[in-house]
Amino acid sequence: MTEPQGSEERQPVTPADAPGIDEMMDDAIAGVIAEEELAAAAVEGDVSQAQLALAELTNDLQRLQAEYANYRRRVDRDRDLIRENAVGGVLTQLLSLLDDVDRARQHGELEGAFKTVGESLEATLTKLGLEPFGATDEAFDPMVHEALTTESRDDITEPTVISVYQSGYRFAGRVLRPARVAVAGTD
């Protein structure tokens, strides 16, 4: 009788029995290592790209913050300039009223309630920043004085205001109206 097939005992396969298995294992291990290295390189590339993107966004944010700060300063400066121009325009319109109050005071007609109103008006305009100028015996300055008359005198070394016909006014560092004066000087 013949022995049945399949009754042979199976023996485990060893690397010696299967040529090329070592190479297949080495190739598989090398493939896994290569995939892990590629994944690590991709993560490192992503990190470096993320760092570059972060640096770029940080620069953009800093630039926008600087632009916003400059915008705020410009808006504040423009707002102040608009306010100064508006107040200066109103003050310029009130100068003739101040001239009337001054003339009434010089003629002794500023008494009682009118005196109080005149002083209150002058105090309020001073609080707003209106500065009168143009007094006798001050040096003549053509930037702030308008010479209506001149006379020659030997006792004066430089041109000097000897009489003020109309006071000048200054607001926020600029002349709203020059003082109209008489000037004495040497020949």
PDB file of C-alpha atoms in Angstrom:
ATOM      1  CA  MET A   1       0.000   0.000   0.000  1.00  0.00           C
ATOM      2  CA  THR A   2       0.982   3.433  -0.530  1.00  0.00           C
ATOM      3  CA  GLU A   3       1.263   5.972   2.118  1.00  0.00           C
ATOM      4  CA  PRO A   4      -1.356   8.595   2.065  1.00  0.00           C
ATOM      5  CA  GLN A   5      -0.433  11.877   0.754  1.00  0.00           C
ATOM      6  CA  GLY A   6      -0.367  14.695   3.174  1.00  0.00           C
ATOM      7  CA  SER A   7       0.806  12.515   5.964  1.00  0.00           C
ATOM      8  CA  GLU A   8       4.210  13.952   5.616  1.00  0.00           C
ATOM      9  CA  GLU A   9       5.165  15.995   8.524  1.00  0.00           C
ATOM     10  CA  ARG A  10       5.626  19.613   7.764  1.00  0.00           C
ATOM     11  CA  GLN A  11       8.797  21.230   8.858  1.00  0.00           C
ATOM     12  CA  PRO A  12       9.105  24.961   9.483  1.00  0.00           C
ATOM     13  CA  VAL A  13      10.763  26.855   6.735  1.00  0.00           C
ATOM     14  CA  THR A  14      14.059  28.389   7.767  1.00  0.00           C
ATOM     15  CA  PRO A  15      15.989  31.098   5.974  1.00  0.00           C
ATOM     16  CA  ALA A  16      18.414  28.504   4.869  1.00  0.00           C
ATOM     17  CA  ASP A  17      15.606  26.567   3.210  1.00  0.00           C
ATOM     18  CA  ALA A  18      14.133  29.669   1.491  1.00  0.00           C
ATOM     19  CA  PRO A  19      16.754  31.545  -0.440  1.00  0.00           C
ATOM     20  CA  GLY A  20      16.017  35.275  -0.998  1.00  0.00           C
ATOM     21  CA  ILE A  21      13.910  35.728   2.119  1.00  0.00           C
ATOM     22  CA  ASP A  22      16.650  37.762   3.775  1.00  0.00           C
ATOM     23  CA  GLU A  23      16.750  40.083   0.805  1.00  0.00           C
ATOM     24  CA  MET A  24      12.977  40.447   0.866  1.00  0.00           C
ATOM     25  CA  MET A  25      13.063  41.253   4.575  1.00  0.00           C
ATOM     26  CA  ASP A  26      15.887  43.736   4.078  1.00  0.00           C
ATOM     27  CA  ASP A  27      13.964  45.371   1.234  1.00  0.00           C
ATOM     28  CA  ALA A  28      10.797  45.568   3.342  1.00  0.00           C
ATOM     29  CA  ILE A  29      12.695  47.036   6.306  1.00  0.00           C
ATOM     30  CA  ALA A  30      14.469  49.504   4.028  1.00  0.00           C
ATOM     31  CA  GLY A  31      11.097  50.495   2.537  1.00  0.00           C
ATOM     32  CA  VAL A  32       9.591  51.099   5.977  1.00  0.00           C
ATOM     33  CA  ILE A  33      12.651  53.112   7.049  1.00  0.00           C
ATOM     34  CA  ALA A  34      12.501  55.157   3.829  1.00  0.00           C
ATOM     35  CA  GLU A  35       8.799  55.873   4.382  1.00  0.00           C
ATOM     36  CA  GLU A  36       9.503  56.963   7.965  1.00  0.00           C
ATOM     37  CA  GLU A  37      12.367  59.196   6.807  1.00  0.00           C
ATOM     38  CA  LEU A  38      10.120  60.730   4.148  1.00  0.00           C
ATOM     39  CA  ALA A  39       7.399  61.305   6.740  1.00  0.00           C
ATOM     40  CA  ALA A  40       9.948  62.884   9.123  1.00  0.00           C
ATOM     41  CA  ALA A  41      11.287  65.062   6.296  1.00  0.00           C
ATOM     42  CA  ALA A  42       7.731  66.077   5.407  1.00  0.00           C
ATOM     43  CA  VAL A  43       7.060  66.990   9.042  1.00  0.00           C
ATOM     44  CA  GLU A  44      10.325  68.966   9.176  1.00  0.00           C
ATOM     45  CA  GLY A  45       9.404  70.638   5.879  1.00  0.00           C
ATOM     46  CA  ASP A  46       5.964  71.443   7.245  1.00  0.00           C
ATOM     47  CA  VAL A  47       7.544  72.858  10.403  1.00  0.00           C
ATOM     48  CA  SER A  48       9.964  75.013   8.435  1.00  0.00           C
ATOM     49  CA  GLN A  49       7.155  76.152   6.136  1.00  0.00           C
ATOM     50  CA  ALA A  50       5.008  76.864   9.174  1.00  0.00           C
ATOM     51  CA  GLN A  51       7.856  78.861  10.723  1.00  0.00           C
ATOM     52  CA  LEU A  52       8.263  80.844   7.500  1.00  0.00           C
ATOM     53  CA  ALA A  53       4.522  81.477   7.356  1.00  0.00           C
ATOM     54  CA  LEU A  54       4.535  82.513  11.023  1.00  0.00           C
ATOM     55  CA  ALA A  55       7.429  84.926  10.445  1.00  0.00           C
ATOM     56  CA  GLU A  56       5.663  86.404   7.415  1.00  0.00           C
ATOM     57  CA  LEU A  57       2.390  86.810   9.302  1.00  0.00           C
ATOM     58  CA  THR A  58       4.241  88.342  12.259  1.00  0.00           C
ATOM     59  CA  ASN A  59       5.886  90.873   9.920  1.00  0.00           C
ATOM     60  CA  ASP A  60       2.507  91.647   8.344  1.00  0.00           C
ATOM     61  CA  LEU A  61       0.962  92.146  11.786  1.00  0.00           C
ATOM     62  CA  GLN A  62       3.781  94.444  12.911  1.00  0.00           C
ATOM     63  CA  ARG A  63       3.500  96.457   9.692  1.00  0.00           C
ATOM     64  CA  LEU A  64      -0.276  96.767  10.118  1.00  0.00           C
ATOM     65  CA  GLN A  65       0.138  97.822  13.746  1.00  0.00           C
ATOM     66  CA  ALA A  66       2.654 100.486  12.700  1.00  0.00           C
ATOM     67  CA  GLU A  67       0.348 101.674   9.909  1.00  0.00           C
ATOM     68  CA  TYR A  68      -2.567 101.850  12.339  1.00  0.00           C
ATOM     69  CA  ALA A  69      -0.503 103.792  14.891  1.00  0.00           C
ATOM     70  CA  ASN A  70       0.547 106.229  12.144  1.00  0.00           C
ATOM     71  CA  TYR A  71      -3.073 106.500  11.006  1.00  0.00           C
ATOM     72  CA  ARG A  72      -4.208 107.298  14.562  1.00  0.00           C
ATOM     73  CA  ARG A  73      -1.520 109.976  14.934  1.00  0.00           C
ATOM     74  CA  ARG A  74      -2.450 111.472  11.565  1.00  0.00           C
ATOM     75  CA  VAL A  75      -6.171 111.498  12.438  1.00  0.00           C
ATOM     76  CA  ASP A  76      -5.450 113.084  15.834  1.00  0.00           C
ATOM     77  CA  ARG A  77      -3.197 115.700  14.222  1.00  0.00           C
ATOM     78  CA  ASP A  78      -5.803 116.432  11.525  1.00  0.00           C
ATOM     79  CA  ARG A  79      -8.552 116.673  14.145  1.00  0.00           C
ATOM     80  CA  ASP A  80      -6.481 119.152  16.153  1.00  0.00           C
ATOM     81  CA  LEU A  81      -5.729 121.172  13.023  1.00  0.00           C
ATOM     82  CA  ILE A  82      -9.408 121.276  12.051  1.00  0.00           C
ATOM     83  CA  ARG A  83     -10.300 122.381  15.576  1.00  0.00           C
ATOM     84  CA  GLU A  84      -7.615 125.093  15.522  1.00  0.00           C
ATOM     85  CA  ASN A  85      -8.817 126.345  12.137  1.00  0.00           C
ATOM     86  CA  ALA A  86     -12.447 126.409  13.283  1.00  0.00           C
ATOM     87  CA  VAL A  87     -11.646 128.213  16.536  1.00  0.00           C
ATOM     88  CA  GLY A  88      -9.280 130.559  14.687  1.00  0.00           C
ATOM     89  CA  GLY A  89     -12.046 131.413  12.214  1.00  0.00           C
ATOM     90  CA  VAL A  90     -14.497 132.215  14.996  1.00  0.00           C
ATOM     91  CA  LEU A  91     -11.905 134.247  16.894  1.00  0.00           C
ATOM     92  CA  THR A  92     -11.085 136.227  13.751  1.00  0.00           C
ATOM     93  CA  GLN A  93     -14.762 137.138  13.407  1.00  0.00           C
ATOM     94  CA  LEU A  94     -14.863 138.283  17.062  1.00  0.00           C
ATOM     95  CA  LEU A  95     -11.842 140.616  16.756  1.00  0.00           C
ATOM     96  CA  SER A  96     -14.015 143.561  15.681  1.00  0.00           C
ATOM     97  CA  LEU A  97     -16.125 143.039  18.808  1.00  0.00           C
ATOM     98  CA  LEU A  98     -12.957 143.105  20.928  1.00  0.00           C
ATOM     99  CA  ASP A  99     -11.941 146.328  19.166  1.00  0.00           C
ATOM    100  CA  ASP A 100     -15.303 147.871  20.109  1.00  0.00           C
ATOM    101  CA  VAL A 101     -14.850 146.820  23.742  1.00  0.00           C
ATOM    102  CA  ASP A 102     -11.327 148.288  23.736  1.00  0.00           C
ATOM    103  CA  ARG A 103     -12.484 151.600  22.216  1.00  0.00           C
ATOM    104  CA  ALA A 104     -15.318 151.846  24.759  1.00  0.00           C
ATOM    105  CA  ARG A 105     -12.809 151.245  27.559  1.00  0.00           C
ATOM    106  CA  GLN A 106     -10.474 153.976  26.210  1.00  0.00           C
ATOM    107  CA  HIS A 107     -13.340 156.482  26.068  1.00  0.00           C
ATOM    108  CA  GLY A 108     -14.617 155.583  29.529  1.00  0.00           C
ATOM    109  CA  GLU A 109     -17.888 154.237  28.186  1.00  0.00           C
ATOM    110  CA  LEU A 110     -17.373 150.691  29.470  1.00  0.00           C
ATOM    111  CA  GLU A 111     -19.225 150.720  32.789  1.00  0.00           C
ATOM    112  CA  GLY A 112     -21.567 148.513  34.808  1.00  0.00           C
ATOM    113  CA  ALA A 113     -23.000 145.505  33.020  1.00  0.00           C
ATOM    114  CA  PHE A 114     -21.186 146.348  29.774  1.00  0.00           C
ATOM    115  CA  LYS A 115     -17.890 146.278  31.631  1.00  0.00           C
ATOM    116  CA  THR A 116     -18.717 142.829  33.033  1.00  0.00           C
ATOM    117  CA  VAL A 117     -19.715 141.526  29.603  1.00  0.00           C
ATOM    118  CA  GLY A 118     -16.554 142.937  28.007  1.00  0.00           C
ATOM    119  CA  GLU A 119     -14.298 141.440  30.669  1.00  0.00           C
ATOM    120  CA  SER A 120     -16.108 138.110  30.448  1.00  0.00           C
ATOM    121  CA  LEU A 121     -15.712 138.076  26.665  1.00  0.00           C
ATOM    122  CA  GLU A 122     -12.002 138.855  26.910  1.00  0.00           C
ATOM    123  CA  ALA A 123     -11.495 136.171  29.597  1.00  0.00           C
ATOM    124  CA  THR A 124     -13.333 133.545  27.549  1.00  0.00           C
ATOM    125  CA  LEU A 125     -11.357 134.293  24.401  1.00  0.00           C
ATOM    126  CA  THR A 126      -8.121 134.171  26.391  1.00  0.00           C
ATOM    127  CA  LYS A 127      -9.120 130.725  27.707  1.00  0.00           C
ATOM    128  CA  LEU A 128      -9.619 129.602  24.112  1.00  0.00           C
ATOM    129  CA  GLY A 129      -6.041 130.642  23.380  1.00  0.00           C
ATOM    130  CA  LEU A 130      -6.355 134.137  21.918  1.00  0.00           C
ATOM    131  CA  GLU A 131      -3.287 136.216  22.768  1.00  0.00           C
ATOM    132  CA  PRO A 132      -3.282 139.995  22.300  1.00  0.00           C
ATOM    133  CA  PHE A 133      -0.006 141.692  21.432  1.00  0.00           C
ATOM    134  CA  GLY A 134       1.267 145.069  20.383  1.00  0.00           C
ATOM    135  CA  ALA A 135       2.296 147.302  23.257  1.00  0.00           C
ATOM    136  CA  THR A 136       4.173 150.582  23.241  1.00  0.00           C
ATOM    137  CA  ASP A 137       7.944 150.484  23.705  1.00  0.00           C
ATOM    138  CA  GLU A 138       8.323 146.967  22.302  1.00  0.00           C
ATOM    139  CA  ALA A 139      10.675 146.320  19.392  1.00  0.00           C
ATOM    140  CA  PHE A 140       9.053 146.626  15.984  1.00  0.00           C
ATOM    141  CA  ASP A 141       8.712 143.253  14.244  1.00  0.00           C
ATOM    142  CA  PRO A 142       7.339 143.401  10.688  1.00  0.00           C
ATOM    143  CA  MET A 143       6.065 139.822  11.075  1.00  0.00           C
ATOM    144  CA  VAL A 144       3.572 140.858  13.759  1.00  0.00           C
ATOM    145  CA  HIS A 145       3.301 144.652  13.417  1.00  0.00           C
ATOM    146  CA  GLU A 146       1.887 146.769  10.637  1.00  0.00           C
ATOM    147  CA  ALA A 147       3.513 150.204  10.651  1.00  0.00           C
ATOM    148  CA  LEU A 148       0.925 152.837   9.781  1.00  0.00           C
ATOM    149  CA  THR A 149       3.157 155.813  10.594  1.00  0.00           C
ATOM    150  CA  THR A 150       6.853 156.280  11.232  1.00  0.00           C
ATOM    151  CA  GLU A 151       8.899 159.031  12.750  1.00  0.00           C
ATOM    152  CA  SER A 152      12.583 159.570  13.236  1.00  0.00           C
ATOM    153  CA  ARG A 153      14.027 159.978  16.752  1.00  0.00           C
ATOM    154  CA  ASP A 154      17.597 160.223  17.978  1.00  0.00           C
ATOM    155  CA  ASP A 155      16.987 158.659  21.411  1.00  0.00           C
ATOM    156  CA  ILE A 156      16.016 155.253  19.908  1.00  0.00           C
ATOM    157  CA  THR A 157      18.607 152.753  18.654  1.00  0.00           C
ATOM    158  CA  GLU A 158      16.248 150.289  16.960  1.00  0.00           C
ATOM    159  CA  PRO A 159      12.747 150.610  15.486  1.00  0.00           C
ATOM    160  CA  THR A 160      10.303 150.736  18.391  1.00  0.00           C
ATOM    161  CA  VAL A 161       6.522 150.856  18.699  1.00  0.00           C
ATOM    162  CA  ILE A 162       5.537 154.269  20.088  1.00  0.00           C
ATOM    163  CA  SER A 163       1.769 154.027  19.717  1.00  0.00           C
ATOM    164  CA  VAL A 164      -0.732 151.207  19.138  1.00  0.00           C
ATOM    165  CA  TYR A 165      -3.728 152.056  16.962  1.00  0.00           C
ATOM    166  CA  GLN A 166      -5.189 148.549  16.967  1.00  0.00           C
ATOM    167  CA  SER A 167      -4.047 145.520  18.964  1.00  0.00           C
ATOM    168  CA  GLY A 168      -2.821 142.441  17.174  1.00  0.00           C
ATOM    169  CA  TYR A 169      -3.930 138.933  18.034  1.00  0.00           C
ATOM    170  CA  ARG A 170      -2.271 135.556  17.873  1.00  0.00           C
ATOM    171  CA  PHE A 171      -3.815 132.082  18.172  1.00  0.00           C
ATOM    172  CA  ALA A 172      -2.037 128.713  18.213  1.00  0.00           C
ATOM    173  CA  GLY A 173       1.269 130.299  17.238  1.00  0.00           C
ATOM    174  CA  ARG A 174      -0.025 132.140  14.190  1.00  0.00           C
ATOM    175  CA  VAL A 175      -0.960 135.775  13.767  1.00  0.00           C
ATOM    176  CA  LEU A 176      -4.677 136.304  13.218  1.00  0.00           C
ATOM    177  CA  ARG A 177      -4.226 140.038  12.782  1.00  0.00           C
ATOM    178  CA  PRO A 178      -1.066 142.156  12.989  1.00  0.00           C
ATOM    179  CA  ALA A 179      -0.957 145.043  15.442  1.00  0.00           C
ATOM    180  CA  ARG A 180      -1.381 148.391  13.694  1.00  0.00           C
ATOM    181  CA  VAL A 181       1.205 150.716  15.181  1.00  0.00           C
ATOM    182  CA  ALA A 182       3.245 153.885  14.908  1.00  0.00           C
ATOM    183  CA  VAL A 183       6.986 153.249  14.798  1.00  0.00           C
ATOM    184  CA  ALA A 184       9.921 155.431  15.748  1.00  0.00           C
ATOM    185  CA  GLY A 185      13.426 154.712  14.560  1.00  0.00           C
ATOM    186  CA  THR A 186      16.708 156.240  13.532  1.00  0.00           C
ATOM    187  CA  ASP A 187      17.272 157.645  10.086  1.00  0.00           C
TER     188      ASP A 187
END
